[in-house]
Coordinates of C-alpha atoms and ligand atoms in Angstrom, one line a residue:
M1137 CA -4.5 -2.1 8.6
C1138 CA -4.8 -5.2 10.8
G1139 CA -4.4 -8.6 9.3
I1140 CA -7.2 -11.1 9.7
I1141 CA -7.5 -14.7 8.8
G1142 CA -10.1 -17.5 9.2
Y1143 CA -9.6 -21.2 8.5
V1144 CA -11.7 -24.3 8.7
G1145 CA -10.6 -27.6 7.2
F1146 CA -8.4 -30.7 7.7
L1147 CA -5.2 -29.1 8.9
D1148 CA -4.3 -27.9 12.4
A1149 CA -6.2 -24.7 12.6
K1150 CA -3.9 -23.1 15.2
K1151 CA -0.8 -23.6 13.2
T1152 CA -2.5 -22.6 9.9
L1153 CA -3.7 -19.4 11.6
V1154 CA -0.4 -18.5 13.2
D1155 CA 1.5 -19.1 10.0
G1156 CA -1.0 -17.0 8.1
L1157 CA -0.7 -14.2 10.7
Q1158 CA 3.1 -14.3 10.2
T1159 CA 2.6 -13.4 6.5
L1160 CA 0.0 -10.7 7.4
E1161 CA 2.1 -9.1 10.2
Y1162 CA 3.1 -6.2 7.9
R1163 CA -0.5 -5.0 8.2
G1164 CA -0.1 -4.3 11.9
Y1165 CA 2.1 -5.6 14.7
D1166 CA 0.9 -4.2 18.0
S1167 CA -0.6 -7.5 19.2
A1168 CA -1.8 -10.8 17.8
G1169 CA -4.3 -13.5 18.8
I1170 CA -6.3 -16.5 17.7
S1171 CA -9.5 -18.2 18.7
F1172 CA -10.3 -21.8 17.8
F1173 CA -13.0 -24.4 18.4
T1174 CA -12.0 -27.2 20.7
E1175 CA -14.0 -30.1 22.1
N1176 CA -14.7 -27.8 25.1
G1177 CA -15.9 -24.8 23.1
I1178 CA -14.0 -21.7 21.8
E1179 CA -10.5 -21.1 23.2
T1180 CA -8.7 -17.7 22.8
I1181 CA -5.0 -17.0 23.1
K1182 CA -3.9 -13.4 22.5
T1183 CA -1.0 -11.2 23.5
T1184 CA 0.7 -7.9 22.9
G1185 CA 3.8 -8.1 20.7
K1186 CA 4.6 -9.9 17.5
V1187 CA 3.2 -13.1 16.0
S1188 CA 6.4 -14.9 17.2
V1189 CA 5.3 -14.2 20.8
L1190 CA 1.9 -15.5 20.0
R1191 CA 3.4 -18.6 18.4
E1192 CA 5.3 -19.4 21.6
L1193 CA 2.2 -18.9 23.7
V1194 CA 0.1 -21.2 21.5
E1195 CA 2.8 -23.9 21.5
A1196 CA 3.0 -23.6 25.3
Q1197 CA -0.7 -23.4 26.1
A1198 CA -2.4 -25.4 23.4
D1199 CA 0.1 -28.1 22.5
G1200 CA -1.8 -31.3 21.6
V1201 CA -5.2 -29.5 21.5
I1202 CA -7.0 -30.6 18.4
S1203 CA -8.7 -27.8 16.4
T1204 CA -9.7 -27.5 12.8
C1205 CA -11.5 -24.2 12.8
G1206 CA -10.5 -20.8 14.0
I1207 CA -9.8 -17.1 13.4
G1208 CA -6.7 -15.0 13.9
H1209 CA -5.7 -11.3 14.0
T1210 CA -2.6 -9.1 14.0
R1211 CA -3.4 -5.6 15.2
W1212 CA -2.6 -2.1 14.3
A1213 CA -4.2 -0.3 17.3
T1214 CA -6.8 2.4 16.6
H1215 CA -9.3 2.5 19.5
G1216 CA -7.8 1.5 22.8
G1217 CA -4.1 1.2 23.6
V1218 CA -1.8 -1.7 23.0
S1219 CA -2.7 -4.3 25.7
D1220 CA -3.6 -7.9 25.9
T1221 CA -7.2 -7.0 26.7
N1222 CA -7.5 -4.8 23.6
S1223 CA -6.0 -7.5 21.4
H1224 CA -8.3 -9.4 19.1
P1225 CA -10.2 -11.8 19.0
H1226 CA -13.0 -10.3 21.2
T1227 CA -15.8 -12.3 22.7
A1228 CA -19.2 -11.1 23.7
G1229 CA -21.7 -13.8 24.8
K1230 CA -21.8 -16.4 22.1
V1231 CA -19.9 -14.3 19.6
T1232 CA -16.1 -14.3 19.0
L1233 CA -14.8 -12.1 16.3
I1234 CA -11.9 -10.4 14.6
H1235 CA -12.1 -7.0 12.9
N1236 CA -10.2 -4.9 10.4
G1237 CA -11.4 -1.3 10.3
I1238 CA -13.0 1.2 12.6
I1239 CA -16.6 1.4 14.0
E1240 CA -17.2 5.1 14.1
N1241 CA -20.4 5.1 16.1
Y1242 CA -19.1 2.7 18.8
Q1243 CA -19.7 5.2 21.6
E1244 CA -23.3 5.6 20.7
L1245 CA -23.8 1.8 20.5
Q1246 CA -22.0 1.4 23.8
K1247 CA -24.5 3.7 25.4
E1248 CA -27.4 1.6 24.0
L1249 CA -25.8 -1.6 25.3
A1250 CA -25.2 0.0 28.7
E1251 CA -28.9 0.7 29.0
K1252 CA -29.3 -3.1 28.7
G1253 CA -26.7 -3.6 31.5
K1254 CA -24.0 -4.7 29.0
T1255 CA -20.5 -3.4 29.5
P1256 CA -17.3 -4.1 27.6
V1257 CA -14.1 -5.2 29.2
S1258 CA -11.8 -3.6 26.6
Q1259 CA -11.5 0.0 25.2
T1260 CA -12.0 -1.2 21.6
D1261 CA -14.7 -0.4 19.1
T1262 CA -14.4 -4.0 18.0
E1263 CA -15.7 -5.4 21.3
I1264 CA -18.7 -3.2 20.9
A1265 CA -19.3 -4.7 17.4
A1266 CA -19.1 -8.2 18.9
M1267 CA -21.6 -7.1 21.6
V1268 CA -24.0 -5.7 19.1
I1269 CA -23.9 -8.9 17.0
D1270 CA -24.5 -11.0 20.2
D1271 CA -27.3 -8.7 21.2
C1272 CA -29.0 -9.4 17.8
Y1273 CA -28.4 -13.1 18.0
D1274 CA -31.2 -15.5 18.7
G1275 CA -30.0 -18.6 16.9
N1276 CA -29.9 -17.3 13.4
P1277 CA -26.3 -16.1 12.7
E1278 CA -26.9 -14.4 9.3
E1279 CA -29.9 -12.6 10.6
A1280 CA -27.9 -11.4 13.6
I1281 CA -25.0 -10.2 11.4
R1282 CA -27.5 -8.4 9.0
R1283 CA -29.3 -6.6 11.9
A1284 CA -26.0 -5.7 13.5
A1285 CA -24.5 -4.4 10.3
A1286 CA -27.4 -2.1 9.8
K1287 CA -26.4 -0.4 13.1
L1288 CA -22.7 -0.2 12.5
V1289 CA -21.2 3.0 10.9
G1290 CA -17.6 2.8 9.7
A1291 CA -15.4 0.3 8.0
Y1292 CA -15.2 -3.4 8.8
G1293 CA -14.1 -6.8 7.7
F1294 CA -15.3 -9.3 10.3
C1295 CA -14.7 -13.0 10.7
I1296 CA -17.2 -14.3 13.3
M1297 CA -17.6 -17.5 15.2
F1298 CA -20.7 -18.4 17.1
E1299 CA -20.2 -20.6 20.2
D1300 CA -23.2 -22.9 19.3
I1301 CA -22.3 -23.3 15.6
P1302 CA -19.0 -25.3 15.6
E1303 CA -16.7 -25.6 12.7
T1304 CA -18.2 -22.6 11.0
I1305 CA -17.0 -19.0 10.3
Y1306 CA -19.1 -16.2 9.1
A1307 CA -17.7 -13.1 7.3
I1308 CA -18.9 -9.8 6.2
R1309 CA -17.2 -6.6 5.0
S1310 CA -17.9 -3.0 4.4
G1311 CA -15.0 -0.9 3.3
S1312 CA -12.2 -3.3 4.4
P1313 CA -11.0 -6.0 2.1
L1314 CA -11.6 -9.8 2.5
V1315 CA -10.5 -12.5 0.0
A1316 CA -11.3 -16.2 0.3
A1317 CA -10.7 -19.6 -1.3
H1318 CA -12.0 -23.1 -0.9
T1319 CA -9.3 -25.8 -1.4
K1320 CA -8.9 -29.5 -1.0
N1321 CA -7.6 -28.8 2.6
G1322 CA -10.6 -26.7 3.5
S1323 CA -11.6 -23.1 3.3
I1324 CA -9.6 -20.0 4.1
I1325 CA -10.5 -16.3 4.3
A1326 CA -8.1 -13.3 4.9
S1327 CA -7.7 -9.6 4.6
D1328 CA -5.0 -10.1 2.1
M1329 CA -3.9 -12.6 -0.6
V1330 CA -0.5 -13.2 0.9
A1331 CA -2.2 -15.3 3.5
L1332 CA -3.8 -17.4 0.8
V1333 CA -1.0 -18.1 -1.6
S1334 CA 0.5 -21.1 0.3
H1335 CA -3.0 -22.7 0.3
A1336 CA -4.6 -21.8 -3.0
N1337 CA -3.9 -20.7 -6.6
H1338 CA -7.3 -19.0 -6.8
Y1339 CA -9.5 -16.7 -4.7
F1340 CA -12.5 -14.5 -4.8
V1341 CA -13.2 -11.1 -3.3
L1342 CA -16.1 -11.0 -0.9
K1343 CA -18.3 -8.1 -2.0
E1344 CA -19.4 -5.4 0.3
N1345 CA -22.3 -6.4 2.5
H1346 CA -22.3 -10.0 1.3
I1347 CA -22.1 -12.7 4.0
A1348 CA -19.9 -15.7 3.6
K1349 CA -20.6 -18.9 5.5
I1350 CA -17.3 -20.8 5.6
T1351 CA -17.1 -24.5 6.4
D1352 CA -14.6 -27.2 5.6
N1353 CA -16.3 -28.4 2.4
E1354 CA -17.7 -25.1 1.0
I1355 CA -18.1 -21.4 1.2
I1356 CA -21.6 -20.1 0.6
V1357 CA -22.0 -16.4 -0.2
K1358 CA -25.3 -14.6 0.1
D1359 CA -25.9 -11.1 -1.2
E1360 CA -27.6 -8.3 0.8
Y1361 CA -31.1 -9.8 0.0
G1362 CA -30.2 -13.3 1.2
N1363 CA -29.8 -14.8 -2.3
I1364 CA -27.0 -17.2 -3.0
Y1365 CA -24.3 -15.4 -5.0
G1366 CA -21.6 -17.0 -7.2
P1367 CA -18.5 -14.9 -6.8
T1368 CA -16.0 -14.4 -9.7
I1369 CA -12.9 -16.6 -9.1
H1370 CA -9.5 -15.0 -9.9
H1371 CA -6.3 -16.8 -10.5
I1372 CA -3.3 -16.0 -8.2
S1373 CA -0.3 -15.4 -10.4
W1374 CA 2.3 -15.1 -7.6
D1375 CA 4.0 -18.2 -6.3
V1376 CA 4.6 -18.8 -2.6
G1377 CA 8.2 -17.6 -2.8
A1378 CA 7.0 -14.1 -3.8
A1379 CA 5.7 -13.6 -0.3
K1380 CA 8.9 -14.8 1.3
K1381 CA 12.3 -13.1 1.9
G1382 CA 14.2 -15.4 -0.5
G1383 CA 17.6 -15.0 1.1
Y1384 CA 17.5 -11.3 1.7
D1385 CA 17.7 -9.9 5.3
H1386 CA 14.6 -7.8 4.7
F1387 CA 11.6 -7.7 2.4
M1388 CA 12.5 -4.1 1.6
M1389 CA 15.9 -5.2 0.1
K1390 CA 14.3 -8.0 -1.8
E1391 CA 11.7 -5.7 -3.2
I1392 CA 14.3 -3.1 -4.2
H1393 CA 16.0 -5.9 -6.2
E1394 CA 12.8 -7.0 -7.8
Q1395 CA 12.4 -3.6 -9.5
P1396 CA 13.9 -4.5 -12.9
E1397 CA 11.6 -7.5 -13.3
A1398 CA 8.6 -5.6 -12.0
L1399 CA 9.3 -2.8 -14.4
R1400 CA 9.7 -5.2 -17.4
N1401 CA 6.4 -7.0 -16.5
T1402 CA 4.6 -3.6 -16.3
I1403 CA 6.1 -1.9 -19.4
T1404 CA 6.5 -4.7 -21.9
P1405 CA 2.7 -5.6 -22.4
R1406 CA 2.0 -1.9 -23.0
C1407 CA 4.4 -1.6 -25.9
L1408 CA 2.8 -2.5 -29.2
N1409 CA 4.8 -2.0 -32.4
G1410 CA 7.0 0.3 -30.4
M1411 CA 4.1 2.5 -29.3
P1412 CA 2.6 3.1 -25.9
D1413 CA -0.6 1.0 -26.0
F1414 CA -3.3 0.0 -23.4
S1415 CA -5.3 -2.3 -25.6
T1416 CA -4.4 -5.4 -23.6
D1417 CA -5.8 -3.5 -20.5
Q1418 CA -9.0 -2.7 -22.4
V1419 CA -8.3 0.9 -21.8
S1420 CA -9.5 2.7 -24.9
D1421 CA -8.3 6.1 -26.0
E1422 CA -11.8 7.4 -25.4
I1423 CA -10.8 8.0 -21.7
F1424 CA -8.1 10.4 -22.8
Q1425 CA -10.3 12.4 -25.2
N1426 CA -12.6 15.3 -24.4
I1427 CA -10.9 16.1 -21.1
D1428 CA -9.8 19.5 -20.1
K1429 CA -7.8 18.6 -17.0
I1430 CA -6.5 15.7 -15.0
V1431 CA -6.6 15.2 -11.3
I1432 CA -4.3 12.7 -9.7
T1433 CA -5.3 11.6 -6.2
A1434 CA -3.5 9.2 -3.9
C1435 CA -1.7 8.9 -0.6
G1436 CA 2.0 8.7 0.5
T1437 CA 4.3 7.2 -2.0
A1438 CA 1.6 6.7 -4.5
M1439 CA 0.9 10.4 -4.4
H1440 CA 4.6 11.0 -5.0
A1441 CA 4.4 8.9 -8.1
G1442 CA 1.5 11.2 -9.1
L1443 CA 3.8 14.2 -8.7
I1444 CA 6.2 12.8 -11.3
G1445 CA 3.2 11.9 -13.5
K1446 CA 2.0 15.5 -13.4
N1447 CA 5.4 16.7 -14.5
M1448 CA 5.5 14.2 -17.4
I1449 CA 1.9 14.7 -18.6
E1450 CA 2.1 18.5 -18.5
R1451 CA 5.5 18.6 -20.1
L1452 CA 4.6 16.2 -23.0
A1453 CA 0.8 16.3 -23.4
R1454 CA 0.2 20.0 -22.3
I1455 CA -2.9 19.1 -20.3
P1456 CA -3.2 20.7 -16.8
V1457 CA -2.8 18.2 -14.0
S1458 CA -3.2 18.7 -10.3
V1459 CA -2.1 16.2 -7.7
E1460 CA -4.3 16.0 -4.6
I1461 CA -3.7 14.2 -1.4
A1462 CA -6.7 11.9 -1.2
S1463 CA -7.6 12.7 2.4
E1464 CA -7.8 16.4 1.5
F1465 CA -9.5 15.9 -1.9
R1466 CA -12.4 14.2 -0.4
Y1467 CA -13.3 17.0 1.9
Q1468 CA -12.7 20.0 -0.3
N1469 CA -15.7 19.8 -2.7
P1470 CA -13.4 19.4 -5.6
I1471 CA -14.1 20.9 -9.0
V1472 CA -14.4 17.9 -11.3
D1473 CA -16.9 17.0 -13.9
K1474 CA -17.3 14.8 -17.0
H1475 CA -14.4 16.6 -18.7
T1476 CA -12.0 15.7 -15.9
L1477 CA -10.0 12.5 -15.9
V1478 CA -9.4 11.4 -12.3
I1479 CA -6.4 9.1 -11.9
T1480 CA -6.1 7.2 -8.6
I1481 CA -2.9 5.5 -7.7
S1482 CA -2.6 2.8 -5.1
Q1483 CA -0.5 -0.2 -4.4
S1484 CA -3.0 -2.0 -2.2
G1485 CA -6.1 -0.7 -3.9
E1486 CA -7.6 -0.6 -0.4
T1487 CA -6.4 2.8 1.0
A1488 CA -9.6 4.2 2.6
D1489 CA -9.0 7.8 1.6
T1490 CA -8.0 7.0 -2.0
L1491 CA -11.1 4.8 -2.4
A1492 CA -13.3 7.6 -1.0
A1493 CA -11.7 10.2 -3.3
L1494 CA -12.4 7.9 -6.2
K1495 CA -16.0 7.4 -5.3
L1496 CA -16.5 11.1 -4.9
A1497 CA -14.9 11.8 -8.3
K1498 CA -17.3 9.2 -9.9
S1499 CA -20.3 10.7 -8.2
K1500 CA -19.4 14.1 -9.8
G1501 CA -19.3 12.5 -13.2
A1502 CA -15.6 12.4 -13.8
K1503 CA -14.0 9.7 -15.9
T1504 CA -11.9 7.4 -13.6
L1505 CA -8.8 5.5 -14.2
S1506 CA -6.8 3.7 -11.5
V1507 CA -3.2 2.5 -11.3
V1508 CA -3.3 -0.4 -8.9
N1509 CA -1.1 -3.3 -7.9
V1510 CA -3.5 -5.7 -6.2
K1511 CA -5.9 -7.4 -8.7
G1512 CA -9.6 -7.2 -7.9
S1513 CA -9.0 -4.7 -5.0
S1514 CA -11.6 -2.1 -4.1
V1515 CA -10.0 0.8 -6.0
A1516 CA -9.7 -1.4 -9.1
R1517 CA -13.3 -2.5 -8.9
E1518 CA -14.7 1.0 -8.4
S1519 CA -12.8 2.5 -11.4
D1520 CA -14.1 2.9 -14.9
Y1521 CA -10.7 1.7 -16.2
V1522 CA -7.7 0.0 -14.5
L1523 CA -4.0 -0.2 -15.4
Y1524 CA -2.5 -2.8 -13.2
T1525 CA 1.1 -2.5 -12.1
H1526 CA 2.8 -5.9 -12.1
A1527 CA 5.0 -5.6 -9.1
G1528 CA 3.9 -8.8 -7.3
P1529 CA 3.2 -8.7 -3.6
E1530 CA 4.9 -5.8 -1.7
I1531 CA 5.3 -6.8 1.9
S1532 CA 7.7 -4.2 3.4
V1533 CA 5.8 -1.3 4.8
A1534 CA 8.1 1.1 2.9
S1535 CA 7.0 1.0 -0.7
T1536 CA 9.8 0.6 -3.3
K1537 CA 9.0 -1.5 -6.3
A1538 CA 5.3 -0.4 -6.2
Y1539 CA 6.6 3.2 -6.6
T1540 CA 8.8 2.6 -9.6
V1541 CA 6.2 0.6 -11.5
Q1542 CA 3.6 3.4 -10.7
L1543 CA 6.1 5.8 -12.3
S1544 CA 6.4 3.6 -15.4
I1545 CA 2.6 3.6 -15.8
M1546 CA 2.5 7.4 -15.4
Y1547 CA 5.1 7.7 -18.2
L1548 CA 3.1 5.4 -20.4
I1549 CA 0.0 7.5 -19.8
A1550 CA 1.9 10.7 -20.6
F1551 CA 3.2 9.3 -23.9
R1552 CA -0.2 8.0 -25.0
L1553 CA -1.9 11.2 -24.0
A1554 CA 0.7 13.3 -25.7
Y1555 CA 0.4 11.3 -28.9
I1556 CA -3.4 11.4 -28.9
A1557 CA -3.4 15.1 -28.2
K1558 CA -1.0 15.5 -31.2
Q1559 CA 1.7 17.0 -29.0
I1560 CA 4.2 14.4 -30.0
S1561 CA 4.6 12.5 -33.3
E1562 CA 4.6 8.8 -33.7
E1563 CA 8.4 8.8 -34.0
E1564 CA 8.7 10.8 -30.8
A1565 CA 6.3 8.4 -29.0
K1566 CA 8.4 5.5 -30.2
M1567 CA 11.6 7.2 -29.1
Y1568 CA 10.2 7.7 -25.6
M1569 CA 9.1 4.1 -25.5
E1570 CA 12.6 3.0 -26.5
H1571 CA 13.9 5.0 -23.5
L1572 CA 11.3 3.5 -21.2
N1573 CA 12.1 0.0 -22.4
S1574 CA 15.7 0.4 -21.4
V1575 CA 14.8 1.7 -17.8
P1576 CA 14.7 -1.9 -16.3
N1577 CA 18.4 -2.4 -17.4
Q1578 CA 19.4 1.0 -16.0
V1579 CA 17.7 0.2 -12.7
E1580 CA 19.6 -3.1 -12.7
E1581 CA 22.8 -1.0 -13.0
A1582 CA 21.7 1.2 -10.1
L1583 CA 21.4 -1.9 -7.9
S1584 CA 25.2 -2.0 -7.8
F1585 CA 25.2 1.2 -5.8
D1586 CA 24.7 -0.7 -2.6
N1587 CA 28.2 -0.3 -1.1
Q1588 CA 28.4 3.4 -2.0
T1589 CA 25.1 4.2 -0.5
E1590 CA 25.8 2.0 2.6
N1591 CA 28.9 4.1 3.3
I1592 CA 27.0 7.3 3.0
A1593 CA 24.3 6.0 5.2
K1594 CA 26.8 5.2 7.9
R1595 CA 27.9 8.8 7.9
I1596 CA 24.5 10.4 8.1
A1597 CA 22.7 7.9 10.4
K1598 CA 23.4 9.9 13.5
A1599 CA 21.9 13.1 12.1
N1600 CA 18.8 14.7 13.8
S1601 CA 17.5 16.1 10.6
I1602 CA 18.2 15.5 6.9
F1603 CA 17.1 17.7 3.9
F1604 CA 16.4 16.6 0.4
I1605 CA 16.5 19.3 -2.3
G1606 CA 15.9 19.3 -6.1
R1607 CA 14.1 21.1 -8.9
G1608 CA 11.3 19.8 -11.2
L1609 CA 11.4 16.0 -11.5
D1610 CA 14.2 16.0 -8.9
H1611 CA 12.0 17.8 -6.4
A1612 CA 9.2 15.3 -6.9
L1613 CA 11.6 12.6 -6.3
S1614 CA 13.0 14.3 -3.2
C1615 CA 9.6 14.1 -1.6
E1616 CA 9.7 10.3 -2.0
G1617 CA 13.3 10.0 -0.8
S1618 CA 12.5 12.1 2.3
L1619 CA 9.3 10.0 3.1
K1620 CA 11.3 6.8 2.7
L1621 CA 14.0 7.9 5.0
K1622 CA 11.8 9.3 7.8
E1623 CA 9.4 6.3 7.6
I1624 CA 12.1 3.7 8.4
S1625 CA 14.9 5.6 10.1
Y1626 CA 12.8 7.9 12.4
I1627 CA 15.1 10.8 11.4
H1628 CA 13.3 14.1 10.8
S1629 CA 13.5 14.9 7.2
E1630 CA 12.1 17.4 4.7
A1631 CA 12.0 17.7 1.0
Y1632 CA 12.3 21.1 -0.5
A1633 CA 12.2 22.7 -3.9
A1634 CA 15.8 23.9 -4.0
G1635 CA 14.8 27.4 -5.0
E1636 CA 12.4 27.7 -2.0
L1637 CA 15.1 27.1 0.6
K1638 CA 16.0 30.7 1.1
H1639 CA 12.4 31.6 1.8
G1640 CA 12.8 30.3 5.4
T1641 CA 14.1 26.8 5.6
I1642 CA 17.8 27.6 5.1
S1643 CA 17.8 28.9 8.7
L1644 CA 17.8 25.2 9.7
I1645 CA 20.9 24.4 7.7
T1646 CA 23.9 24.5 10.1
D1647 CA 27.1 22.6 10.5
N1648 CA 27.0 19.0 9.3
V1649 CA 23.3 18.9 8.6
P1650 CA 23.1 16.4 5.7
V1651 CA 21.6 17.7 2.5
I1652 CA 20.9 15.2 -0.2
A1653 CA 20.8 17.3 -3.4
L1654 CA 19.5 15.8 -6.7
A1655 CA 20.9 17.5 -9.8
T1656 CA 20.0 15.4 -12.7
Q1657 CA 18.1 17.8 -14.9
P1658 CA 20.3 19.8 -17.4
D1659 CA 17.8 22.7 -17.8
V1660 CA 18.1 23.6 -14.1
Y1661 CA 21.5 22.1 -13.4
A1662 CA 23.3 25.5 -12.9
K1663 CA 20.6 26.7 -10.6
M1664 CA 20.8 23.5 -8.5
I1665 CA 24.6 24.0 -8.2
S1666 CA 24.0 27.5 -6.8
N1667 CA 21.6 26.1 -4.3
V1668 CA 24.1 23.5 -3.3
Q1669 CA 26.7 26.2 -2.8
E1670 CA 24.3 28.1 -0.6
V1671 CA 23.8 25.2 1.8
R1672 CA 27.5 24.2 1.7
S1673 CA 28.6 27.6 2.7
R1674 CA 26.3 27.3 5.8
G1675 CA 28.1 24.1 6.8
A1676 CA 25.8 21.5 5.3
K1677 CA 27.2 18.0 4.6
V1678 CA 26.2 17.7 0.9
I1679 CA 25.5 14.4 -0.8
L1680 CA 25.1 15.3 -4.5
I1681 CA 23.3 12.9 -6.9
T1682 CA 24.0 13.8 -10.5
D1683 CA 23.4 12.3 -13.9
A1684 CA 26.3 10.8 -15.8
D1685 CA 26.9 13.8 -17.9
A1686 CA 27.3 16.4 -15.2
S1687 CA 30.9 17.4 -14.4
V1688 CA 31.2 18.5 -10.8
D1689 CA 34.0 20.3 -9.0
A1690 CA 34.9 17.9 -6.2
S1691 CA 35.0 20.7 -3.6
L1692 CA 31.3 21.3 -4.1
C1693 CA 30.1 18.3 -2.1
D1694 CA 31.1 15.8 0.5
H1695 CA 30.0 12.8 -1.5
Q1696 CA 28.9 12.5 -5.1
I1697 CA 26.8 9.7 -6.6
V1698 CA 26.9 9.6 -10.4
L1699 CA 23.9 7.8 -11.8
P1700 CA 24.0 5.2 -14.6
E1701 CA 23.7 6.7 -18.1
T1702 CA 20.1 7.6 -18.8
S1703 CA 18.2 10.3 -20.6
P1704 CA 17.3 13.2 -18.2
L1705 CA 13.5 12.5 -18.3
F1706 CA 14.1 9.0 -17.1
T1707 CA 16.5 9.6 -14.2
P1708 CA 13.7 9.3 -11.5
F1709 CA 13.8 5.5 -11.9
V1710 CA 17.5 5.2 -11.1
S1711 CA 17.5 8.1 -8.5
A1712 CA 14.7 6.2 -6.7
V1713 CA 16.9 3.2 -6.2
V1714 CA 19.7 5.3 -4.7
L1715 CA 17.3 7.0 -2.3
Q1716 CA 15.7 3.7 -1.4
Y1717 CA 19.1 2.3 -0.6
I1718 CA 20.1 5.3 1.5
A1719 CA 16.9 5.0 3.6
Y1720 CA 17.4 1.2 3.9
Y1721 CA 21.0 1.4 5.1
V1722 CA 20.3 4.2 7.6
S1723 CA 17.6 2.1 9.1
V1724 CA 19.9 -1.0 9.3
E1725 CA 22.7 1.1 10.7
K1726 CA 20.4 2.3 13.5
G1727 CA 19.3 -1.3 14.2
L1728 CA 15.7 -0.6 13.4
N1729 CA 13.0 -2.8 12.1
V1730 CA 13.2 -2.0 8.4
D1731 CA 10.2 -3.9 7.2
Q1732 CA 7.9 -3.0 10.1
P1733 CA 8.6 0.6 11.2
R1734 CA 6.9 1.7 14.4
N1735 CA 3.3 3.0 14.3
L1736 CA 2.8 2.2 10.7
A1737 CA 1.0 -0.5 8.7
K1738 CA 1.1 -1.5 5.1
S1739 CA -2.5 -1.0 4.1
V1740 CA -4.3 2.0 5.5
T1741 CA -7.9 1.0 5.4
V1742 CA -9.0 3.6 8.0
E1743 CA -9.3 7.4 7.6
Ligands
LIG2615 O1 -1.6 1.1 -0.9 P1 -1.4 2.5 -1.3 O2 -0.4 2.7 -2.4 O3 -2.7 3.2 -1.5 O4 -0.7 3.2 0.0 C1 -0.5 4.5 0.1 C2 0.4 4.9 1.2 O5 -0.1 4.5 2.4 C3 1.8 4.2 1.0 O6 2.4 4.6 -0.2 C4 2.8 4.7 2.2 O7 3.0 6.0 2.0 C5 4.1 3.9 2.1 N1 4.2 3.1 3.3 C6 5.3 4.7 2.0 O8 6.4 3.9 1.8

């Protein structure tokens, strides 16, 4: 949540910051602002609204102003409403800063400051943090930051400028991510790599509680004891184009289309002599041995990938799996120990609840394995083992390609586990891998369902409520289809296990309520058809998604989508594309902001 960037170097800082904020806008878009050193001191321009509004303001108010050092912020509001005053950067005395995160004890700190006669002008926790740092400042910036950090409770990534130390940015983080790079054009730091890719092909992750001093010719990092620290430099494997729309109207559509390639990149390196294999990830079989259960913990779409993972692992490896929402897991004193494998799934690797759940599991002695997209992210670094998904940057708030690659890793884990547990033979493992290897092609075929799904979307876009039903794998997938739809179309939607409908929910099914029914699993196909008949006879408008082999009486539904040929266990990959398309086109039909839905942000780094 919130995008932050700092730059000092030989380019125009104002433009560099605003361009960077444009790439970070998906992290929050309530307001935006920059502060930059000029020959007259620090100047700040900030406004509610999008980065495009800020860009116009900067062009109007600071045209011709020379600046080579500054910080910028795009906000997802937490404390304090959406207003110009609450926008970042915030200034207190000599300190100007931007913040990603939440200061939990800001009210207590505010009281202490009030006793010294200091009052804030905004309603934000961030301004209080700026005031605390300024209060601790007596000419030694690092000392002030350290002393202030000792008082702050919560999560933060700060970029800080001191009025009397020109052309220098200080940064510190706890809980919230910060990545940085020094290049021939100067130094850059940001909350996310997408802001770095047009400047650098390498980066490092600022470690928790380390302080970076950023100037045009170097970045000096000191650890919590004040010792100079040499961070590990990572290579950025994406090109600049990966973080741009590349001819598509929206990032979401681009990312839907990137799925075949993302899947190939994720699956192929894990197929060795036809077998599922994690040796290139340095994930040894040891992690799958001596375990009596698996707990999968994640949030949102990643949690839904976990639901499919549970189904596959239990079905093939016969090991009990529970899927826990990370924000619940962390507060329920979970029963995990050294015989539990805890799998965390996260695109960003920075989701606060997922990270906290992982740390809790580790503290209880569980073995930890994470499935993460962003290299070097906090979840990846905290885990015993990591399996990276190779989706490339996902910019649209609605997760698409990250989901299907997470599914592919869950399938690989299920196959490997089942093989090690001797539940499937080598031939069977190879047969499953053959199916998985053909998934990218099947997903490619599913991409041609755009017209069909667009027509359906036009017919359901005015609905007040839409239901998704399915059984088994289809129910797990319904959860994701429903989340995708409500997230970007603002239509109320629920996913239901089809057999559960008549225990209450069916009372909500009346004339023309759209029901999207997934019936791709032969073992429960007949049961699903009965459930479809039940809703149809109550007036529902049924969109039935079936596998290629199902023969359906046309009178059973209003629209039928027949998926590309695939084996039943692998239908979630192609069904996912259809559901992503439906959500996308409903949002477009309603004229909404597909990539940046209201109230949301891409990376949820607060509780
Ligand atoms: O980065 P993560 O995978 O940890 O994010 C988890 C959820 O916030 C995320 O999947 C969210 O539900 C998506 N916006 C849904 O499309």
